[in-house]
Amino acid sequence: MPSMDPAGSKGSNGGPKADFFARKQRIEQQRKSLPIASVEKRLMDEVRGHDILIIVGETGSGKTTQLPQYLFNAGFCRDGKIIGITQPRRVAAVTVAKRVAEECGVEMGQRVGYSIRFDDMTSSSTRIKYMTDGLLLREALLDKYLSKYSVIIVDEAHERTVDTDVLLGILKSVQKARSGPINQLPNIDHTKANNGVVIDKENDSQRASSLNRCRGLKLSPLKLIIMSASLDARGFSEYFGGARAVHVQGRQFPVDIFYTKAPETDYLDATLITIFQIHLEEGAGDVLVFLTGQEEIESVERLVLEKLQQLPEEKRKLKVLPIYSSLPSEKQMQVFMPAPTGFRKVILATNIAETSVTIPGIKYVIDPGLVKARTYSARTGMESLVVVPTSKAQALQRSGRAGREGPGKCFRLYPEREFEKLSDSTVPEIKRCNLSKVVLQLKALGVDDIIGFDFMEKPSREAVIKSLELLTLLGALTEESRLSKPVGHQMARLPLDPTHAKALILASQFNCLEEMLIAVAMLSVESIFYAPREKLEEARTAAKCFSSLEGDHLTLINVYRASDELFEKSKIGNNREKAEKTMRKWCKENFINSRSVRQARDIHRQATSSFLGLKPKYDWQIRENVEQMGLHVASCGDDMLQFRRCLAAAFFLNAALKQPDGTYRVLSSGQSVQIHPSSVLFRTKPDCLIFDELVRTNHNYIRNVSRVDYLWLPELAPQYYTLKE
Ligand code: CDP
Ligand code: MG
């Protein structure tokens, strides 16, 4: 019989059980040595003493993983109440939940769980629940008091994402509503939940009777904790009426900062060179590289692997690990594993690794100084993704990652004088994004006066007005700026960009909802095709067998259908693993991103509803949602004209006309744009098209475009276009 005694079964030769105990002990030790551990009791006293608490602490001090466990142990989950922790990023919610489940020694989805859009890992036993801030906002639509929560922790508040900012405003009023007797139901539309699905609005007499039932009752108060890695808590404290702020002392070793002498013309090349310089010349320690997105990470990953092959065998001990939001979660966890003995890890990350997740073992940081950010112009009404320089605060956070466990080095791939020019901190996202989704959400939560809403920082009046206009044009709002029935209510219920939501609703009228569901799923994931520089021609040829002359939307549908057919065929005998393998091979041969296709399939078929055998509880199952709304799910078969007409009807604000020089002019904004080279229409260049998004790099590129007839615009969007124009 193997010994059950942890003390007697140390070492890696003692079998899996011994490994398990050794790991458990190590985790216990790690937990105890975290800076936050020494102040557990004090923190719990602070939470008991204050309904709103702001906790500021350096990244890696243990806030995200430990605080919820402390609260659980301190009895904040009595009466079955839940501790909710929101994260701006999906990856953080998932990886942190996994870590905490392991620390607690429980199965994921039991005491500890997570919930993000399209993936729910919670059950009725879940007491510590990690989720995205956007998901909690959607929960507020179903339960305006968020009554199942005893504590809500808004984590990474310094990131100031739109969802965080809206959530802070909503939580402020929820807390107020829960602290007094119920004399009035909040001005949020009272909705009944059935399996978590909003059925309809209560009418006035129902509303009066539920008010009578509830009058005088008291809800349990809600504790709010705002956590931030930025050392300046003043803004948050002021917003919450002078709320108490505490500081958790972190541990930081010195980090040497190196700059380049001159600006780099090709920062990816410079990144590659720096990775190998560190690998070949510096002492042991892992490397963390900050890149701007999935595509860039994938291309650097390929380049590093190629370059490794050119090195002598003994110098190839480098393990490359990517981490970004849309990476499947089993892959995300790999960055936290120690590298194999003798190997050095190099982690290629988006700014997720800035503060959201702490990766152990990092000694070197490479920072090209860039980040992908949203920008919005209220004048043109166009939102775009742009790669911009980081702020000073971000640069400091990034270099700080090198000094958590010992002295480290940070290589900034720009000259020192450029650092001085960076802005001190990042502008909150709410000031630089298209607000139509936010406005729709707030309207659905019963907030009528958007400009008067208690934002921590108000978005510009112009941007609010523009989004009200857009929502009115899409038919979501009435002339009086109220949520329209049924379209506005339906749109608010779909966890999608308003234009995508509208496309689905219209598709049921155009008899092509089957196709539009696939298109929206494919548009919700990052790039389906990839084309390595050295195999560009091969990739183009492969892509040809899917391409549709009508445009990218139909091309994406072709890819989806081909992959789906293959998957279903190879799943015969129910061998899912074999089917996945066949799929990966097929994707590789066709230069298709297998992860993205799999994600799209999950979104479309809702295959991810948790392995706990639970029925999906949330309203992010798009297909289920549209069915419950009574939308007609039908296929247009080969009649692709219908589908394209539907695209024109939904994306009319994103219509563009070809100019004599081959560029395009966006009709609604007058902006000059170009078709992205990855589009199937890059060469054909139709006279008129609609596009899904605008991406700004060195050009204004439009991505995912489809051909439309410009005469359709006045016919299908008469609210916007007249024939004369
Ligand atoms: O939230 P904060 O930045 O204060 O720290 P945290 O995310 O709670 O991380 C505390 C510790 O847990 C760090 O030392 C991480 O390296 C470790 N951790 C880990 O090993 N694996 C994870 N998946 C998450 C955290
Ligand atoms: Mg954290």
PDB file of N, CA, C and O and ligand atoms in Angstrom, residues 23 30 34-36 57-67 87 94-100 102-103 130 155-156 227 229 248 332-333 335-337 355-361 401 404-405, ligand 1:
ATOM      1  N   ARG A  23       3.131  18.658  -4.457  1.00  0.00           N
ATOM      2  CA  ARG A  23       2.621  19.863  -5.102  1.00  0.00           C
ATOM      3  C   ARG A  23       1.717  20.647  -4.148  1.00  0.00           C
ATOM      4  O   ARG A  23       1.766  21.855  -4.050  1.00  0.00           O
ATOM      5  N   GLN A  30       3.740  28.416  -1.009  1.00  0.00           N
ATOM      6  CA  GLN A  30       3.655  29.615  -1.853  1.00  0.00           C
ATOM      7  C   GLN A  30       2.594  30.564  -1.320  1.00  0.00           C
ATOM      8  O   GLN A  30       2.795  31.762  -1.219  1.00  0.00           O
ATOM      9  N   LEU A  34       3.020  34.693   0.223  1.00  0.00           N
ATOM     10  CA  LEU A  34       2.560  35.864  -0.533  1.00  0.00           C
ATOM     11  C   LEU A  34       2.411  37.078   0.393  1.00  0.00           C
ATOM     12  O   LEU A  34       1.994  36.934   1.541  1.00  0.00           O
ATOM     13  N   PRO A  35       2.750  38.274  -0.106  1.00  0.00           N
ATOM     14  CA  PRO A  35       2.663  39.473   0.736  1.00  0.00           C
ATOM     15  C   PRO A  35       1.293  39.649   1.395  1.00  0.00           C
ATOM     16  O   PRO A  35       1.201  40.101   2.537  1.00  0.00           O
ATOM     17  N   ILE A  36       0.234  39.253   0.708  1.00  0.00           N
ATOM     18  CA  ILE A  36      -1.102  39.503   1.250  1.00  0.00           C
ATOM     19  C   ILE A  36      -1.390  38.600   2.459  1.00  0.00           C
ATOM     20  O   ILE A  36      -2.216  38.936   3.319  1.00  0.00           O
ATOM     21  N   GLY A  57      -2.670  47.070  -4.529  1.00  0.00           N
ATOM     22  CA  GLY A  57      -1.505  46.243  -4.220  1.00  0.00           C
ATOM     23  C   GLY A  57      -0.785  45.863  -5.480  1.00  0.00           C
ATOM     24  O   GLY A  57      -1.408  45.641  -6.518  1.00  0.00           O
ATOM     25  N   GLU A  58       0.545  45.793  -5.385  1.00  0.00           N
ATOM     26  CA  GLU A  58       1.334  45.471  -6.567  1.00  0.00           C
ATOM     27  C   GLU A  58       0.929  44.130  -7.161  1.00  0.00           C
ATOM     28  O   GLU A  58       0.473  43.236  -6.462  1.00  0.00           O
ATOM     29  N   THR A  59       1.121  44.029  -8.456  1.00  0.00           N
ATOM     30  CA  THR A  59       0.813  42.797  -9.165  1.00  0.00           C
ATOM     31  C   THR A  59       1.617  41.643  -8.569  1.00  0.00           C
ATOM     32  O   THR A  59       2.807  41.791  -8.314  1.00  0.00           O
ATOM     33  N   GLY A  60       0.938  40.551  -8.322  1.00  0.00           N
ATOM     34  CA  GLY A  60       1.624  39.378  -7.788  1.00  0.00           C
ATOM     35  C   GLY A  60       1.591  39.302  -6.275  1.00  0.00           C
ATOM     36  O   GLY A  60       2.127  38.371  -5.684  1.00  0.00           O
ATOM     37  N   SER A  61       0.941  40.275  -5.616  1.00  0.00           N
ATOM     38  CA  SER A  61       0.940  40.205  -4.150  1.00  0.00           C
ATOM     39  C   SER A  61      -0.099  39.212  -3.632  1.00  0.00           C
ATOM     40  O   SER A  61      -0.101  38.889  -2.443  1.00  0.00           O
ATOM     41  N   GLY A  62      -0.969  38.727  -4.505  1.00  0.00           N
ATOM     42  CA  GLY A  62      -1.911  37.684  -4.090  1.00  0.00           C
ATOM     43  C   GLY A  62      -3.358  38.146  -3.980  1.00  0.00           C
ATOM     44  O   GLY A  62      -4.205  37.411  -3.464  1.00  0.00           O
ATOM     45  N   LYS A  63      -3.654  39.326  -4.477  1.00  0.00           N
ATOM     46  CA  LYS A  63      -5.013  39.867  -4.346  1.00  0.00           C
ATOM     47  C   LYS A  63      -6.057  38.940  -4.976  1.00  0.00           C
ATOM     48  O   LYS A  63      -7.002  38.511  -4.331  1.00  0.00           O
ATOM     49  N   THR A  64      -5.859  38.651  -6.248  1.00  0.00           N
ATOM     50  CA  THR A  64      -6.893  37.951  -6.999  1.00  0.00           C
ATOM     51  C   THR A  64      -7.105  36.514  -6.534  1.00  0.00           C
ATOM     52  O   THR A  64      -8.240  36.048  -6.422  1.00  0.00           O
ATOM     53  N   THR A  65      -6.007  35.822  -6.258  1.00  0.00           N
ATOM     54  CA  THR A  65      -6.172  34.419  -5.879  1.00  0.00           C
ATOM     55  C   THR A  65      -6.542  34.248  -4.406  1.00  0.00           C
ATOM     56  O   THR A  65      -7.269  33.329  -4.056  1.00  0.00           O
ATOM     57  N   GLN A  66      -6.040  35.128  -3.530  1.00  0.00           N
ATOM     58  CA  GLN A  66      -6.208  34.880  -2.095  1.00  0.00           C
ATOM     59  C   GLN A  66      -7.446  35.514  -1.478  1.00  0.00           C
ATOM     60  O   GLN A  66      -8.131  34.880  -0.672  1.00  0.00           O
ATOM     61  N   LEU A  67      -7.718  36.769  -1.831  1.00  0.00           N
ATOM     62  CA  LEU A  67      -8.786  37.482  -1.132  1.00  0.00           C
ATOM     63  C   LEU A  67     -10.120  36.714  -1.116  1.00  0.00           C
ATOM     64  O   LEU A  67     -10.746  36.580  -0.059  1.00  0.00           O
ATOM     65  N   GLN A  87     -13.241  40.212 -13.764  1.00  0.00           N
ATOM     66  CA  GLN A  87     -11.978  40.467 -14.447  1.00  0.00           C
ATOM     67  C   GLN A  87     -12.289  41.101 -15.795  1.00  0.00           C
ATOM     68  O   GLN A  87     -13.249  40.706 -16.443  1.00  0.00           O
ATOM     69  N   VAL A  94     -10.399  32.626 -16.265  1.00  0.00           N
ATOM     70  CA  VAL A  94     -10.252  31.172 -16.361  1.00  0.00           C
ATOM     71  C   VAL A  94      -9.012  30.673 -15.622  1.00  0.00           C
ATOM     72  O   VAL A  94      -9.091  29.773 -14.788  1.00  0.00           O
ATOM     73  N   THR A  95      -7.847  31.283 -15.911  1.00  0.00           N
ATOM     74  CA  THR A  95      -6.622  30.747 -15.313  1.00  0.00           C
ATOM     75  C   THR A  95      -6.623  30.927 -13.791  1.00  0.00           C
ATOM     76  O   THR A  95      -6.215  30.033 -13.065  1.00  0.00           O
ATOM     77  N   VAL A  96      -7.110  32.058 -13.347  1.00  0.00           N
ATOM     78  CA  VAL A  96      -7.113  32.289 -11.902  1.00  0.00           C
ATOM     79  C   VAL A  96      -8.081  31.322 -11.209  1.00  0.00           C
ATOM     80  O   VAL A  96      -7.755  30.733 -10.177  1.00  0.00           O
ATOM     81  N   ALA A  97      -9.250  31.097 -11.819  1.00  0.00           N
ATOM     82  CA  ALA A  97     -10.203  30.163 -11.219  1.00  0.00           C
ATOM     83  C   ALA A  97      -9.570  28.773 -11.118  1.00  0.00           C
ATOM     84  O   ALA A  97      -9.720  28.082 -10.111  1.00  0.00           O
ATOM     85  N   LYS A  98      -8.844  28.379 -12.153  1.00  0.00           N
ATOM     86  CA  LYS A  98      -8.221  27.056 -12.119  1.00  0.00           C
ATOM     87  C   LYS A  98      -7.200  26.958 -10.999  1.00  0.00           C
ATOM     88  O   LYS A  98      -7.122  25.961 -10.290  1.00  0.00           O
ATOM     89  N   ARG A  99      -6.421  28.020 -10.876  1.00  0.00           N
ATOM     90  CA  ARG A  99      -5.406  28.026  -9.825  1.00  0.00           C
ATOM     91  C   ARG A  99      -6.081  27.946  -8.443  1.00  0.00           C
ATOM     92  O   ARG A  99      -5.667  27.187  -7.587  1.00  0.00           O
ATOM     93  N   VAL A 100      -7.115  28.723  -8.252  1.00  0.00           N
ATOM     94  CA  VAL A 100      -7.761  28.762  -6.939  1.00  0.00           C
ATOM     95  C   VAL A 100      -8.453  27.427  -6.642  1.00  0.00           C
ATOM     96  O   VAL A 100      -8.417  26.933  -5.515  1.00  0.00           O
ATOM     97  N   GLU A 102      -7.417  24.608  -7.599  1.00  0.00           N
ATOM     98  CA  GLU A 102      -6.331  23.704  -7.203  1.00  0.00           C
ATOM     99  C   GLU A 102      -5.877  24.006  -5.775  1.00  0.00           C
ATOM    100  O   GLU A 102      -5.696  23.099  -4.965  1.00  0.00           O
ATOM    101  N   GLU A 103      -5.733  25.308  -5.470  1.00  0.00           N
ATOM    102  CA  GLU A 103      -5.317  25.674  -4.113  1.00  0.00           C
ATOM    103  C   GLU A 103      -6.311  25.150  -3.080  1.00  0.00           C
ATOM    104  O   GLU A 103      -5.941  24.717  -2.000  1.00  0.00           O
ATOM    105  N   TYR A 130     -15.377  33.426 -10.449  1.00  0.00           N
ATOM    106  CA  TYR A 130     -14.635  34.377 -11.273  1.00  0.00           C
ATOM    107  C   TYR A 130     -15.399  34.572 -12.567  1.00  0.00           C
ATOM    108  O   TYR A 130     -15.941  33.615 -13.117  1.00  0.00           O
ATOM    109  N   ASP A 155     -12.112  43.478  -9.895  1.00  0.00           N
ATOM    110  CA  ASP A 155     -10.652  43.354  -9.927  1.00  0.00           C
ATOM    111  C   ASP A 155     -10.093  44.099 -11.134  1.00  0.00           C
ATOM    112  O   ASP A 155     -10.803  44.317 -12.116  1.00  0.00           O
ATOM    113  N   GLU A 156      -8.835  44.458 -11.059  1.00  0.00           N
ATOM    114  CA  GLU A 156      -8.154  45.132 -12.176  1.00  0.00           C
ATOM    115  C   GLU A 156      -8.876  46.419 -12.562  1.00  0.00           C
ATOM    116  O   GLU A 156      -8.951  46.759 -13.749  1.00  0.00           O
ATOM    117  N   MET A 227     -10.467  46.426  -6.538  1.00  0.00           N
ATOM    118  CA  MET A 227      -9.032  46.132  -6.454  1.00  0.00           C
ATOM    119  C   MET A 227      -8.292  46.705  -7.652  1.00  0.00           C
ATOM    120  O   MET A 227      -8.781  46.660  -8.770  1.00  0.00           O
ATOM    121  N   ALA A 229      -4.159  47.615  -9.322  1.00  0.00           N
ATOM    122  CA  ALA A 229      -2.704  47.506  -9.223  1.00  0.00           C
ATOM    123  C   ALA A 229      -2.052  48.878  -9.318  1.00  0.00           C
ATOM    124  O   ALA A 229      -0.864  49.022  -9.092  1.00  0.00           O
ATOM    125  N   VAL A 248      -1.754  47.059   0.073  1.00  0.00           N
ATOM    126  CA  VAL A 248      -1.044  45.828   0.425  1.00  0.00           C
ATOM    127  C   VAL A 248       0.381  45.951  -0.095  1.00  0.00           C
ATOM    128  O   VAL A 248       0.597  46.104  -1.298  1.00  0.00           O
ATOM    129  N   GLN A 332      -3.810  27.812 -22.171  1.00  0.00           N
ATOM    130  CA  GLN A 332      -3.460  28.966 -21.358  1.00  0.00           C
ATOM    131  C   GLN A 332      -2.699  28.553 -20.106  1.00  0.00           C
ATOM    132  O   GLN A 332      -1.785  29.233 -19.669  1.00  0.00           O
ATOM    133  N   MET A 333      -3.078  27.413 -19.540  1.00  0.00           N
ATOM    134  CA  MET A 333      -2.484  27.000 -18.271  1.00  0.00           C
ATOM    135  C   MET A 333      -1.011  26.630 -18.415  1.00  0.00           C
ATOM    136  O   MET A 333      -0.266  26.646 -17.449  1.00  0.00           O
ATOM    137  N   VAL A 335       1.472  28.172 -19.595  1.00  0.00           N
ATOM    138  CA  VAL A 335       2.474  29.189 -19.273  1.00  0.00           C
ATOM    139  C   VAL A 335       2.838  29.183 -17.782  1.00  0.00           C
ATOM    140  O   VAL A 335       3.893  29.672 -17.401  1.00  0.00           O
ATOM    141  N   PHE A 336       1.952  28.631 -16.968  1.00  0.00           N
ATOM    142  CA  PHE A 336       2.221  28.630 -15.520  1.00  0.00           C
ATOM    143  C   PHE A 336       3.068  27.440 -15.090  1.00  0.00           C
ATOM    144  O   PHE A 336       3.564  27.394 -13.977  1.00  0.00           O
ATOM    145  N   MET A 337       3.206  26.450 -15.986  1.00  0.00           N
ATOM    146  CA  MET A 337       4.006  25.264 -15.657  1.00  0.00           C
ATOM    147  C   MET A 337       5.488  25.625 -15.756  1.00  0.00           C
ATOM    148  O   MET A 337       5.886  26.352 -16.665  1.00  0.00           O
ATOM    149  N   THR A 355      -0.847  43.019 -15.824  1.00  0.00           N
ATOM    150  CA  THR A 355      -1.251  42.956 -14.417  1.00  0.00           C
ATOM    151  C   THR A 355      -2.247  41.834 -14.142  1.00  0.00           C
ATOM    152  O   THR A 355      -2.374  41.393 -13.016  1.00  0.00           O
ATOM    153  N   SER A 356      -2.965  41.367 -15.183  1.00  0.00           N
ATOM    154  CA  SER A 356      -4.058  40.418 -14.928  1.00  0.00           C
ATOM    155  C   SER A 356      -3.568  39.059 -14.450  1.00  0.00           C
ATOM    156  O   SER A 356      -4.176  38.457 -13.586  1.00  0.00           O
ATOM    157  N   VAL A 357      -2.518  38.544 -15.067  1.00  0.00           N
ATOM    158  CA  VAL A 357      -2.008  37.249 -14.611  1.00  0.00           C
ATOM    159  C   VAL A 357      -0.528  37.385 -14.289  1.00  0.00           C
ATOM    160  O   VAL A 357       0.197  38.105 -14.954  1.00  0.00           O
ATOM    161  N   THR A 358      -0.131  36.718 -13.224  1.00  0.00           N
ATOM    162  CA  THR A 358       1.273  36.741 -12.830  1.00  0.00           C
ATOM    163  C   THR A 358       1.880  35.400 -13.160  1.00  0.00           C
ATOM    164  O   THR A 358       1.414  34.373 -12.682  1.00  0.00           O
ATOM    165  N   ILE A 359       2.904  35.411 -13.983  1.00  0.00           N
ATOM    166  CA  ILE A 359       3.538  34.163 -14.382  1.00  0.00           C
ATOM    167  C   ILE A 359       4.838  34.013 -13.605  1.00  0.00           C
ATOM    168  O   ILE A 359       5.683  34.910 -13.621  1.00  0.00           O
ATOM    169  N   PRO A 360       4.978  32.899 -12.871  1.00  0.00           N
ATOM    170  CA  PRO A 360       6.190  32.735 -12.072  1.00  0.00           C
ATOM    171  C   PRO A 360       7.419  32.473 -12.947  1.00  0.00           C
ATOM    172  O   PRO A 360       7.301  31.988 -14.066  1.00  0.00           O
ATOM    173  N   GLY A 361       8.595  32.821 -12.434  1.00  0.00           N
ATOM    174  CA  GLY A 361       9.851  32.465 -13.102  1.00  0.00           C
ATOM    175  C   GLY A 361      10.403  33.518 -14.049  1.00  0.00           C
ATOM    176  O   GLY A 361      11.483  33.349 -14.604  1.00  0.00           O
ATOM    177  N   ARG A 401       7.323  43.158 -14.047  1.00  0.00           N
ATOM    178  CA  ARG A 401       7.151  41.693 -14.132  1.00  0.00           C
ATOM    179  C   ARG A 401       8.484  40.956 -14.032  1.00  0.00           C
ATOM    180  O   ARG A 401       8.517  39.771 -13.745  1.00  0.00           O
ATOM    181  N   ARG A 404       9.907  40.144  -9.806  1.00  0.00           N
ATOM    182  CA  ARG A 404       9.069  39.614  -8.733  1.00  0.00           C
ATOM    183  C   ARG A 404       9.799  38.631  -7.842  1.00  0.00           C
ATOM    184  O   ARG A 404       9.553  38.553  -6.652  1.00  0.00           O
ATOM    185  N   GLU A 405      10.700  37.839  -8.438  1.00  0.00           N
ATOM    186  CA  GLU A 405      11.327  36.785  -7.633  1.00  0.00           C
ATOM    187  C   GLU A 405      12.805  37.043  -7.390  1.00  0.00           C
ATOM    188  O   GLU A 405      13.455  36.328  -6.650  1.00  0.00           O
TER     189      GLU A 405
HETATM  190  O1  CDP B   1      -3.767  39.603  -8.041  1.00  0.00           O
HETATM  191  P1  CDP B   1      -2.321  39.751  -7.777  1.00  0.00           P
HETATM  192  O2  CDP B   1      -1.593  40.342  -8.933  1.00  0.00           O
HETATM  193  O3  CDP B   1      -2.051  40.524  -6.522  1.00  0.00           O
HETATM  194  O4  CDP B   1      -1.688  38.282  -7.523  1.00  0.00           O
HETATM  195  P2  CDP B   1      -2.325  36.866  -7.874  1.00  0.00           P
HETATM  196  O5  CDP B   1      -2.818  36.845  -9.272  1.00  0.00           O
HETATM  197  O6  CDP B   1      -3.273  36.480  -6.816  1.00  0.00           O
HETATM  198  O7  CDP B   1      -1.049  35.918  -7.850  1.00  0.00           O
HETATM  199  C1  CDP B   1      -0.487  35.413  -6.662  1.00  0.00           C
HETATM  200  C2  CDP B   1       0.494  34.305  -6.956  1.00  0.00           C
HETATM  201  O8  CDP B   1      -0.147  33.192  -7.539  1.00  0.00           O
HETATM  202  C3  CDP B   1       1.603  34.700  -7.911  1.00  0.00           C
HETATM  203  O9  CDP B   1       2.805  34.366  -7.283  1.00  0.00           O
HETATM  204  C4  CDP B   1       1.398  33.843  -9.117  1.00  0.00           C
HETATM  205  O10 CDP B   1       2.606  33.464  -9.689  1.00  0.00           O
HETATM  206  C5  CDP B   1       0.637  32.650  -8.585  1.00  0.00           C
HETATM  207  N1  CDP B   1      -0.226  32.059  -9.622  1.00  0.00           N
HETATM  208  C6  CDP B   1       0.135  30.857 -10.214  1.00  0.00           C
HETATM  209  O11 CDP B   1       1.160  30.295  -9.893  1.00  0.00           O
HETATM  210  N2  CDP B   1      -0.676  30.298 -11.176  1.00  0.00           N
HETATM  211  C7  CDP B   1      -1.802  30.911 -11.575  1.00  0.00           C
HETATM  212  N3  CDP B   1      -2.563  30.351 -12.521  1.00  0.00           N
HETATM  213  C8  CDP B   1      -2.165  32.143 -10.996  1.00  0.00           C
HETATM  214  C9  CDP B   1      -1.355  32.690 -10.005  1.00  0.00           C
END
